mmCIF file of C-alpha atoms in Angstrom:
data_model
loop_
_atom_site.group_PDB
_atom_site.id
_atom_site.type_symbol
_atom_site.label_atom_id
_atom_site.label_comp_id
_atom_site.label_asym_id
_atom_site.label_seq_id
_atom_site.Cartn_x
_atom_site.Cartn_y
_atom_site.Cartn_z
ATOM 1 C CA MET L 1 103.506 45.458 85.775
ATOM 2 C CA SER L 2 106.727 47.062 84.579
ATOM 3 C CA GLY L 3 106.703 50.324 82.633
ATOM 4 C CA PRO L 4 106.862 50.600 78.844
ATOM 5 C CA GLN L 5 110.107 49.702 77.187
ATOM 6 C CA THR L 6 112.164 52.202 75.230
ATOM 7 C CA PRO L 7 111.508 52.438 71.466
ATOM 8 C CA GLY L 8 113.282 49.630 69.592
ATOM 9 C CA GLN L 9 113.706 47.454 72.711
ATOM 10 C CA GLN L 10 112.289 43.932 72.667
ATOM 11 C CA PRO L 11 109.842 43.089 75.500
ATOM 12 C CA THR L 12 110.919 40.623 78.147
ATOM 13 C CA PRO L 13 108.989 37.383 78.770
ATOM 14 C CA GLN L 14 107.482 38.893 81.905
ATOM 15 C CA GLN L 15 106.225 41.890 79.905
ATOM 16 C CA MET L 16 104.808 39.575 77.227
ATOM 17 C CA ALA L 17 102.912 37.566 79.838
ATOM 18 C CA ALA L 18 101.572 40.745 81.425
ATOM 19 C CA MET L 19 100.400 42.091 78.043
ATOM 20 C CA GLN L 20 98.651 38.778 77.198
ATOM 21 C CA GLN L 21 96.922 38.828 80.564
ATOM 22 C CA GLN L 22 95.796 42.420 80.020
ATOM 23 C CA ILE L 23 94.499 41.540 76.517
ATOM 24 C CA ALA L 24 92.508 38.653 77.957
ATOM 25 C CA VAL L 25 90.927 40.925 80.590
ATOM 26 C CA GLU L 26 90.003 43.597 78.002
ATOM 27 C CA ALA L 27 88.562 40.936 75.657
ATOM 28 C CA GLN L 28 86.461 39.475 78.482
ATOM 29 C CA LYS L 29 85.086 42.962 79.256
ATOM 30 C CA ARG L 30 83.885 43.321 75.645
ATOM 31 C CA GLY L 31 82.574 39.739 75.366
ATOM 32 C CA MET L 32 85.238 38.639 72.862
ATOM 33 C CA THR L 33 87.931 36.043 72.662
ATOM 34 C CA PRO L 34 91.551 37.245 72.815
ATOM 35 C CA GLN L 35 91.930 36.543 69.050
ATOM 36 C CA GLN L 36 88.795 38.572 68.225
ATOM 37 C CA PHE L 37 89.951 41.430 70.477
ATOM 38 C CA GLN L 38 93.380 41.470 68.778
ATOM 39 C CA GLN L 39 91.732 41.519 65.355
ATOM 40 C CA TRP L 40 89.453 44.400 66.402
ATOM 41 C CA GLN L 41 92.414 46.277 67.870
ATOM 42 C CA ARG L 42 94.413 45.802 64.636
ATOM 43 C CA GLN L 43 91.546 47.223 62.612
ATOM 44 C CA GLN L 44 91.337 50.241 64.894
ATOM 45 C CA ILE L 45 95.083 50.863 64.573
ATOM 46 C CA GLU L 46 94.917 50.613 60.779
ATOM 47 C CA ALA L 47 92.031 53.109 60.671
ATOM 48 C CA ASP L 48 93.862 55.569 62.951
ATOM 49 C CA ALA L 49 97.096 55.231 60.945
ATOM 50 C CA LYS L 50 95.236 55.854 57.697
ATOM 51 C CA LYS L 51 93.546 58.888 59.244
ATOM 52 C CA ASN L 52 96.971 60.342 60.275
ATOM 53 C CA GLY L 53 98.549 59.537 56.888
ATOM 54 C CA MET L 54 101.006 56.952 58.275
ATOM 55 C CA THR L 55 101.740 53.319 57.858
ATOM 56 C CA VAL L 56 100.740 50.883 60.594
ATOM 57 C CA GLU L 57 104.366 50.436 61.682
ATOM 58 C CA GLN L 58 104.961 54.192 61.881
ATOM 59 C CA TYR L 59 101.791 54.729 63.902
ATOM 60 C CA ILE L 60 102.712 51.925 66.324
ATOM 61 C CA ASN L 61 106.181 53.413 66.844
ATOM 62 C CA LYS L 62 104.566 56.791 67.528
ATOM 63 C CA LEU L 63 102.277 55.264 70.175
ATOM 64 C CA LYS L 64 105.270 53.567 71.804
ATOM 65 C CA GLN L 65 107.178 56.855 71.897
ATOM 66 C CA GLN L 66 104.230 58.677 73.485
ATOM 67 C CA ALA L 67 103.803 55.948 76.109
ATOM 68 C CA PHE L 68 107.519 56.080 76.944
ATOM 69 C CA GLU L 69 107.469 59.896 77.328
ATOM 70 C CA ASN L 70 104.373 59.768 79.569
ATOM 71 C CA HIS L 71 106.034 57.139 81.735
ATOM 72 C CA GLN L 72 109.173 59.254 82.128
ATOM 73 C CA ARG L 73 107.094 62.345 82.970
ATOM 74 C CA GLN L 74 105.205 60.447 85.678
ATOM 75 C CA GLN L 75 108.460 59.200 87.185
ATOM 76 C CA GLN L 76 109.894 62.742 87.322
ATOM 77 C CA MET L 77 106.753 64.105 88.993
ATOM 78 C CA ALA L 78 106.854 61.316 91.591
ATOM 79 C CA GLN L 79 110.516 62.088 92.368
ATOM 80 C CA GLN L 80 109.787 65.816 92.742
ATOM 81 C CA GLU L 81 106.884 65.147 95.123
ATOM 82 C CA ALA L 82 109.076 62.860 97.225
ATOM 83 C CA MET L 83 111.819 65.507 97.438
ATOM 84 C CA GLN L 84 109.294 68.202 98.422
ATOM 85 C CA GLN L 85 107.893 66.001 101.179
ATOM 86 C CA GLN L 86 111.381 65.361 102.535
ATOM 87 C CA SER L 87 112.315 69.069 102.487
ATOM 88 C CA SER L 88 109.034 70.166 104.127
ATOM 89 C CA GLN L 89 109.654 67.979 107.195
ATOM 90 C CA PRO L 90 112.376 69.537 109.389
ATOM 91 C CA GLN L 91 114.731 67.124 111.091
ATOM 92 C CA ILE L 92 115.547 67.646 114.754
ATOM 93 C CA GLN L 93 119.088 67.081 115.948
ATOM 94 C CA GLY L 94 119.333 64.029 118.112
ATOM 95 C CA GLN L 95 116.983 61.843 116.030
ATOM 96 C CA GLN L 96 118.448 58.690 114.572
ATOM 97 C CA PRO L 97 118.824 58.463 110.764
ATOM 98 C CA GLY L 98 115.713 57.066 109.162
ATOM 99 C CA GLN L 99 113.606 57.651 112.275
ATOM 100 C CA ALA L 100 110.388 59.617 111.666
ATOM 101 C CA VAL L 101 110.087 62.945 113.451
ATOM 102 C CA PRO L 102 106.629 63.494 115.013
ATOM 103 C CA ILE L 103 105.788 66.962 113.685
ATOM 104 C CA SER L 104 102.243 68.102 114.312
ATOM 105 C CA GLY L 105 101.205 70.312 111.429
ATOM 106 C CA GLY L 106 97.682 70.874 112.737
ATOM 107 C CA THR L 107 97.002 71.320 116.437
ATOM 108 C CA ALA L 108 100.129 72.140 118.399
ATOM 109 C CA ASP L 109 101.157 70.450 121.615
ATOM 110 C CA PRO L 110 99.685 72.320 124.628
ATOM 111 C CA LYS L 111 103.094 72.234 126.317
ATOM 112 C CA ALA L 112 104.719 73.763 123.238
ATOM 113 C CA GLU L 113 102.071 76.494 123.140
ATOM 114 C CA ALA L 114 102.655 77.229 126.828
ATOM 115 C CA VAL L 115 106.427 77.511 126.244
ATOM 116 C CA MET L 116 105.853 79.769 123.228
ATOM 117 C CA LYS L 117 103.474 82.020 125.176
ATOM 118 C CA TRP L 118 105.938 82.387 128.052
ATOM 119 C CA LEU L 119 108.955 83.013 125.806
ATOM 120 C CA ARG L 120 107.122 85.652 123.795
ATOM 121 C CA SER L 121 106.358 87.483 127.030
ATOM 122 C CA GLN L 122 110.107 87.731 127.736
ATOM 123 C CA ASP L 123 112.604 90.167 126.243
ATOM 124 C CA LEU L 124 114.503 87.974 123.780
ATOM 125 C CA LYS L 125 115.677 91.048 121.817
ATOM 126 C CA PRO L 126 113.893 89.924 118.649
ATOM 127 C CA ARG L 127 114.760 91.240 115.214
ATOM 128 C CA THR L 128 112.331 91.783 112.404
ATOM 129 C CA CYS L 129 112.849 89.546 109.387
ATOM 130 C CA ILE L 130 110.950 88.751 106.207
ATOM 131 C CA LEU L 131 110.013 85.106 105.798
ATOM 132 C CA ASN L 132 108.062 84.096 102.682
ATOM 133 C CA GLY L 133 107.029 87.709 102.144
ATOM 134 C CA GLN L 134 105.732 88.164 105.709
ATOM 135 C CA ARG L 135 107.271 90.016 108.639
ATOM 136 C CA LYS L 136 108.262 87.694 111.474
ATOM 137 C CA GLU L 137 110.211 88.032 114.705
ATOM 138 C CA MET L 138 113.613 86.345 114.826
ATOM 139 C CA PHE L 139 115.604 85.596 117.988
ATOM 140 C CA ARG L 140 118.778 83.800 119.014
ATOM 141 C CA VAL L 141 118.590 80.401 120.661
ATOM 142 C CA LYS L 142 120.960 81.325 123.482
ATOM 143 C CA ARG L 143 118.572 84.006 124.783
ATOM 144 C CA ALA L 144 115.670 81.556 124.766
ATOM 145 C CA LEU L 145 117.713 78.905 126.606
ATOM 146 C CA ARG L 146 118.886 81.524 129.096
ATOM 147 C CA ALA L 147 115.276 82.529 129.724
ATOM 148 C CA LEU L 148 114.236 78.898 130.230
ATOM 149 C CA ARG L 149 116.952 78.465 132.884
ATOM 150 C CA SER L 150 116.018 81.660 134.706
ATOM 151 C CA PRO L 151 114.270 81.788 138.117
ATOM 152 C CA ALA L 152 111.313 83.522 136.456
ATOM 153 C CA TYR L 153 110.622 80.413 134.373
ATOM 154 C CA ALA L 154 110.935 78.153 137.413
ATOM 155 C CA LYS L 155 108.397 80.333 139.219
ATOM 156 C CA ALA L 156 106.047 80.239 136.216
ATOM 157 C CA ALA L 157 106.455 76.460 135.833
ATOM 158 C CA SER L 158 105.459 75.942 139.473
ATOM 159 C CA LYS L 159 102.161 77.742 138.761
ATOM 160 C CA ASN L 160 101.491 76.364 135.266
ATOM 161 C CA ALA L 161 101.430 72.578 134.936
ATOM 162 C CA LEU L 162 101.788 72.737 131.120
ATOM 163 C CA LEU L 163 105.270 74.258 131.332
ATOM 164 C CA PRO L 164 107.901 71.478 131.443
ATOM 165 C CA SER L 165 110.315 71.561 134.338
ATOM 166 C CA VAL L 166 113.849 72.737 133.567
ATOM 167 C CA ASP L 167 116.735 72.031 135.927
ATOM 168 C CA SER L 168 119.705 71.669 133.538
ATOM 169 C CA PRO L 169 120.870 72.803 130.081
ATOM 170 C CA GLU L 170 119.744 69.459 128.646
ATOM 171 C CA THR L 171 116.185 69.818 129.923
ATOM 172 C CA ALA L 172 116.128 73.421 128.672
ATOM 173 C CA ALA L 173 117.067 72.169 125.195
ATOM 174 C CA GLU L 174 114.347 69.516 125.406
ATOM 175 C CA ALA L 175 111.781 72.155 126.334
ATOM 176 C CA PHE L 176 112.917 74.373 123.469
ATOM 177 C CA LYS L 177 112.735 71.403 121.084
ATOM 178 C CA LEU L 178 108.953 71.398 121.523
ATOM 179 C CA LEU L 179 108.715 74.571 119.432
ATOM 180 C CA PRO L 180 110.023 73.183 116.095
ATOM 181 C CA LEU L 181 108.253 69.858 116.684
ATOM 182 C CA SER L 182 104.919 71.733 116.759
ATOM 183 C CA LEU L 183 105.945 74.162 113.978
ATOM 184 C CA LEU L 184 105.696 77.139 116.327
ATOM 185 C CA ALA L 185 109.273 78.331 115.745
ATOM 186 C CA LEU L 186 111.713 77.110 113.116
ATOM 187 C CA ARG L 187 115.392 77.641 112.480
ATOM 188 C CA VAL L 188 116.096 80.197 109.786
ATOM 189 C CA GLU L 189 119.131 81.631 108.085
ATOM 190 C CA LYS L 190 119.707 84.704 105.974
ATOM 191 C CA LYS L 191 119.127 84.338 102.255
ATOM 192 C CA ASP L 192 122.029 84.976 99.927
ATOM 193 C CA PRO L 193 120.639 86.328 96.634
ATOM 194 C CA HIS L 194 124.087 85.992 95.043
ATOM 195 C CA LYS L 195 124.564 82.345 96.015
ATOM 196 C CA GLY L 196 125.299 80.167 92.983
ATOM 197 C CA HIS L 197 126.359 83.104 90.817
ATOM 198 C CA ASP L 198 129.796 83.325 89.268
ATOM 199 C CA HIS L 199 130.413 87.022 89.961
ATOM 200 C CA ALA L 200 132.564 88.325 92.800
ATOM 201 C CA PRO L 201 130.918 88.659 96.245
ATOM 202 C CA PRO L 202 129.339 92.100 96.766
ATOM 203 C CA PRO L 203 130.639 94.416 99.497
ATOM 204 C CA LYS L 204 129.164 93.879 102.929
ATOM 205 C CA GLN L 205 126.254 96.150 103.683
ATOM 206 C CA LYS L 206 125.037 97.400 107.038
ATOM 207 C CA ARG L 207 122.271 95.313 108.553
ATOM 208 C CA THR L 208 118.946 97.097 108.511
ATOM 209 C CA LYS L 209 116.234 96.037 110.887
ATOM 210 C CA GLY L 210 113.180 94.797 109.032
ATOM 211 C CA LEU L 211 115.007 94.063 105.779
ATOM 212 C CA TRP L 212 116.467 90.627 106.514
ATOM 213 C CA HIS L 213 115.154 88.045 104.060
ATOM 214 C CA VAL L 214 115.484 84.613 105.647
ATOM 215 C CA LYS L 215 114.591 81.054 104.732
ATOM 216 C CA ILE L 216 113.766 77.963 106.773
ATOM 217 C CA VAL L 217 116.602 75.493 107.239
ATOM 218 C CA THR L 218 115.854 71.803 106.821
ATOM 219 C CA GLN L 219 118.173 70.692 109.636
ATOM 220 C CA GLN L 220 116.572 72.058 112.819
ATOM 221 C CA ASP L 221 119.622 72.091 115.085
ATOM 222 C CA ILE L 222 119.594 73.596 118.569
ATOM 223 C CA SER L 223 122.717 75.656 119.175
ATOM 224 C CA GLU L 224 123.224 78.923 121.014
ATOM 225 C CA ASP L 225 124.497 80.790 117.941
ATOM 226 C CA LEU L 226 121.576 79.870 115.681
ATOM 227 C CA HIS L 227 118.492 81.940 114.916
ATOM 228 C CA TYR L 228 114.859 80.889 115.111
ATOM 229 C CA ALA L 229 111.757 82.712 113.882
ATOM 230 C CA TRP L 230 108.244 82.564 115.263
ATOM 231 C CA VAL L 231 106.191 80.898 112.557
ATOM 232 C CA ARG L 232 102.868 80.931 114.372
ATOM 233 C CA ASP L 233 101.827 84.289 115.749
ATOM 234 C CA GLY L 234 99.235 82.987 118.161
ATOM 235 C CA PRO L 235 95.675 84.322 118.419
ATOM 236 C CA GLN L 236 95.169 87.277 116.110
ATOM 237 C CA TRP L 237 91.973 88.568 117.720
ATOM 238 C CA LYS L 238 93.133 92.182 117.610
ATOM 239 C CA GLN L 239 93.886 92.055 113.886
ATOM 240 C CA LYS L 240 90.543 90.330 113.273
ATOM 241 C CA LEU L 241 88.755 92.964 115.339
ATOM 242 C CA TYR L 242 90.436 95.791 113.408
ATOM 243 C CA ALA L 243 89.635 94.101 110.100
ATOM 244 C CA GLY L 244 85.990 93.676 111.104
ATOM 245 C CA GLY L 245 85.800 97.334 112.133
ATOM 246 C CA ALA L 246 87.287 98.416 108.804
ATOM 247 C CA VAL L 247 84.766 96.289 106.889
ATOM 248 C CA LEU L 248 81.880 97.753 108.916
ATOM 249 C CA ALA L 249 83.161 101.294 108.322
ATOM 250 C CA ILE L 250 83.376 100.677 104.566
ATOM 251 C CA LEU L 251 79.870 99.203 104.494
ATOM 252 C CA ALA L 252 78.529 102.166 106.486
ATOM 253 C CA ALA L 253 80.160 104.600 104.042
ATOM 254 C CA VAL L 254 78.808 102.722 101.018
ATOM 255 C CA MET L 255 75.286 102.649 102.499
ATOM 256 C CA PHE L 256 75.332 106.405 103.226
ATOM 257 C CA PRO L 257 72.260 107.091 101.008
ATOM 258 C CA LEU L 258 70.248 104.750 103.258
ATOM 259 C CA TRP L 259 71.111 106.625 106.463
ATOM 260 C CA PRO L 260 68.392 108.588 108.278
ATOM 261 C CA VAL L 261 68.095 112.221 107.264
ATOM 262 C CA THR L 262 69.222 113.524 110.675
ATOM 263 C CA LEU L 263 72.456 111.475 110.540
ATOM 264 C CA ARG L 264 73.210 112.635 107.012
ATOM 265 C CA ILE L 265 72.694 116.275 108.004
ATOM 266 C CA GLY L 266 74.977 115.785 111.016
ATOM 267 C CA VAL L 267 77.704 114.255 108.853
ATOM 268 C CA TRP L 268 77.379 117.146 106.410
ATOM 269 C CA TYR L 269 77.832 119.725 109.174
ATOM 270 C CA LEU L 270 80.776 117.768 110.567
ATOM 271 C CA SER L 271 82.485 117.608 107.178
ATOM 272 C CA MET L 272 81.944 121.329 106.647
ATOM 273 C CA GLY L 273 83.469 122.025 110.058
ATOM 274 C CA LEU L 274 86.542 119.930 109.259
ATOM 275 C CA LEU L 275 86.964 121.659 105.914
ATOM 276 C CA GLY L 276 86.702 125.014 107.678
ATOM 277 C CA LEU L 277 89.421 124.035 110.159
ATOM 278 C CA ILE L 278 91.722 122.958 107.325
ATOM 279 C CA GLY L 279 91.065 126.229 105.516
ATOM 280 C CA LEU L 280 91.809 128.229 108.686
ATOM 281 C CA PHE L 281 95.072 126.361 109.097
ATOM 282 C CA PHE L 282 96.209 127.267 105.585
ATOM 283 C CA LEU L 283 95.130 130.897 106.056
ATOM 284 C CA MET L 284 97.053 131.082 109.328
ATOM 285 C CA ALA L 285 100.164 129.659 107.658
ATOM 286 C CA ILE L 286 99.949 132.251 104.869
ATOM 287 C CA PHE L 287 99.272 135.111 107.313
ATOM 288 C CA ARG L 288 102.232 134.201 109.581
ATOM 289 C CA LEU L 289 104.523 134.132 106.547
ATOM 290 C CA ILE L 290 103.318 137.583 105.419
ATOM 291 C CA LEU L 291 103.695 138.915 108.987
ATOM 292 C CA PHE L 292 107.257 137.618 109.164
ATOM 293 C CA CYS L 293 108.196 139.147 105.806
ATOM 294 C CA VAL L 294 106.868 142.522 106.952
ATOM 295 C CA THR L 295 108.550 142.448 110.386
ATOM 296 C CA VAL L 296 111.905 141.361 108.946
ATOM 297 C CA PHE L 297 112.298 144.840 107.445
ATOM 298 C CA THR L 298 110.372 146.891 110.024
ATOM 299 C CA VAL L 299 111.335 145.191 113.317
ATOM 300 C CA PRO L 300 114.314 142.888 112.618
ATOM 301 C CA PRO L 301 115.092 140.032 113.086
ATOM 302 C CA GLY L 302 111.416 139.288 112.362
ATOM 303 C CA LEU L 303 108.363 138.098 114.258
ATOM 304 C CA TRP L 304 106.832 134.666 113.911
ATOM 305 C CA LEU L 305 103.260 133.805 114.844
ATOM 306 C CA TYR L 306 103.261 130.339 116.416
ATOM 307 C CA PRO L 307 106.995 129.750 115.814
ATOM 308 C CA ASN L 308 106.743 126.010 116.554
ATOM 309 C CA LEU L 309 103.891 125.382 114.123
ATOM 310 C CA PHE L 310 105.966 123.285 111.701
ATOM 311 C CA GLU L 311 108.545 121.998 114.199
ATOM 312 C CA ASP L 312 108.900 118.346 115.159
ATOM 313 C CA VAL L 313 106.926 118.650 118.421
ATOM 314 C CA GLY L 314 103.594 117.510 119.782
ATOM 315 C CA PHE L 315 100.229 118.841 118.656
ATOM 316 C CA PHE L 316 99.688 121.201 121.594
ATOM 317 C CA ASP L 317 103.344 122.272 121.659
ATOM 318 C CA SER L 318 102.982 123.443 118.053
ATOM 319 C CA PHE L 319 100.838 126.336 119.314
ATOM 320 C CA ARG L 320 103.197 127.358 122.149
ATOM 321 C CA PRO L 321 104.315 130.103 122.399
ATOM 322 C CA VAL L 322 101.875 132.312 120.525
ATOM 323 C CA TRP L 323 104.636 134.488 119.068
ATOM 324 C CA GLY L 324 108.415 134.640 119.044
ATOM 325 C CA TRP L 325 111.361 136.423 117.433
ATOM 326 C CA GLN L 326 113.404 134.875 114.672
ATOM 327 C CA GLU L 327 116.510 133.203 116.115
ATOM 328 C CA ASP L 328 119.928 132.953 114.542
ATOM 329 C CA LYS L 329 121.210 129.553 113.583
ATOM 330 C CA LYS L 330 124.232 129.925 115.875
ATOM 331 C CA LYS L 331 122.040 130.540 118.896
ATOM 332 C CA LYS L 332 119.866 127.558 118.040
ATOM 333 C CA LYS L 333 122.950 125.338 117.826
ATOM 334 C CA ALA L 334 124.257 126.735 121.121
ATOM 335 C CA LYS L 335 120.974 125.906 122.856
ATOM 336 C CA LYS L 336 120.847 122.394 121.429
ATOM 337 C CA SER L 337 124.491 121.598 122.284
ATOM 338 C CA PRO L 338 125.182 119.533 125.471
ATOM 339 C CA LYS L 339 126.404 121.092 128.689
ATOM 340 C CA GLY L 340 129.866 119.612 128.449
ATOM 341 C CA GLY L 341 130.401 120.639 124.819
ATOM 342 C CA LYS L 342 130.745 123.931 123.081
ATOM 343 C CA GLY L 343 127.867 126.284 123.638
ATOM 344 C CA VAL L 344 126.155 127.809 126.635
ATOM 345 C CA LYS L 345 127.833 127.468 129.969
ATOM 346 C CA GLU L 346 126.692 128.711 133.304
ATOM 347 C CA ARG L 347 129.071 130.948 135.210
ATOM 348 C CA ILE L 348 128.510 132.401 138.653
ATOM 349 C CA ASP L 349 129.767 135.964 138.844
ATOM 350 C CA THR L 350 130.565 137.012 142.398
ATOM 351 C CA THR L 351 132.636 140.078 141.538
ATOM 352 C CA PRO L 352 131.216 143.339 142.879
ATOM 353 C CA THR L 353 129.957 145.965 140.495
ATOM 354 C CA PRO L 354 131.905 149.225 140.117
ATOM 355 C CA THR L 355 129.089 151.333 141.582
ATOM 356 C CA ALA L 356 128.889 149.112 144.621
ATOM 357 C CA SER L 357 132.658 149.352 145.232
ATOM 358 C CA LYS L 358 132.604 153.161 144.898
ATOM 359 C CA ALA L 359 129.714 153.516 147.289
ATOM 360 C CA THR L 360 131.443 151.318 149.811
ATOM 361 C CA SER L 361 134.699 153.228 149.690
ATOM 362 C CA GLY L 362 132.891 156.611 149.924
ATOM 363 C CA LYS L 363 130.902 155.657 152.958
ATOM 364 C CA LYS L 364 133.954 154.261 154.647
ATOM 365 C CA GLN L 365 135.728 157.572 154.260
ATOM 366 C CA ASN L 366 132.777 159.456 155.787
ATOM 367 C CA GLY L 367 132.699 157.114 158.738
ATOM 368 C CA ALA L 368 129.325 155.760 157.838
ATOM 369 C CA PRO L 369 128.705 152.054 158.010
ATOM 370 C CA ALA L 370 129.777 150.268 154.834
ATOM 371 C CA GLN L 371 127.084 148.891 152.577
ATOM 372 C CA LYS L 372 126.978 145.196 151.863
ATOM 373 C CA ARG L 373 128.300 144.234 148.497
ATOM 374 C CA ASN L 374 125.978 142.660 145.969
ATOM 375 C CA LEU L 375 127.154 139.088 146.052
ATOM 376 C CA THR L 376 124.083 137.668 144.389
ATOM 377 C CA PRO L 377 125.183 135.055 141.830
ATOM 378 C CA ARG L 378 124.263 135.819 138.256
ATOM 379 C CA VAL L 379 123.997 133.454 135.331
ATOM 380 C CA GLU L 380 125.519 134.587 132.062
ATOM 381 C CA GLU L 381 125.605 132.923 128.659
ATOM 382 C CA VAL L 382 129.084 132.464 127.265
ATOM 383 C CA GLU L 383 129.989 131.065 123.875
ATOM 384 C CA GLU L 384 133.309 129.310 123.493
ATOM 385 C CA ASP L 385 135.124 129.481 120.185
#
């Protein structure tokens, strides 16, 4: 049956026949003749129109308008659903127009999973991106194809029957095509938040790893310059294990009043010990500052207790050495500078000392055997301007 006609439009003969048939069916359901059903329907319409303060003609026109609007709304919703279904199914390059693409949204192909597992074990130089609010790994297609044509993949394929054999660029592309067909990896491109706006393009900004917002592209082409992102992360047993441990820890903390007395006493002593260590740390920091302020005036340049305590070093290195003198900024820069640059250079001094030369000349004059000169190399620190 065709949809309702627009207000003011006369029904076609086909619509009239369909309405008469529908009236006959409704009358048969209520045990009436079509004339009785029409009379009963007319009485109902008159009562409803009187209740709404309208004439019968006005009320009928209102019902027609409501039916027409509902029909249009249903058509728009059907069109939107059809467009969403088309956009949610990626198309693979090489498929003929109108040909359905077999995409498995549930269980992935075992061969595709094997290819994904092997590729993720390789160094594809992935970049972190944000896809639908989640962090994903993005990689270039050329690195994946290069890995599939490598001897390492051939060796792995000989041991694993699920890995498809690759002996040419075409077969490598076919093996890579398994990933988007099973929704394991999909082609993505960077989002442009200014796309569709009328303002001038913003200046180019430096790419920052982890801040790329990307979106899935409908056309899933396979080209070396394109980017793909891993959509399925594989088994997340580690994350599930950590989450379960966190839930158990929270439950254990909440149920602390139900713990045995010995465990509660042990936890109390442990917490007191940790608080004592934190207090000692703050006292040591205050004491070393006071000691430095005193030694700056009494024994310059000042003495530090645990000089590396707040430096960017490891935990144990923070307490080595136990004490040290305050260093000038120039000396620190000289120590941190490279060997080839300005700063400390090593120089071997082989010149004899004045005392050694005098002693040698004196003993030569007396006829005594000459002493050996001190030719021991010495290392000196020299600063270049």
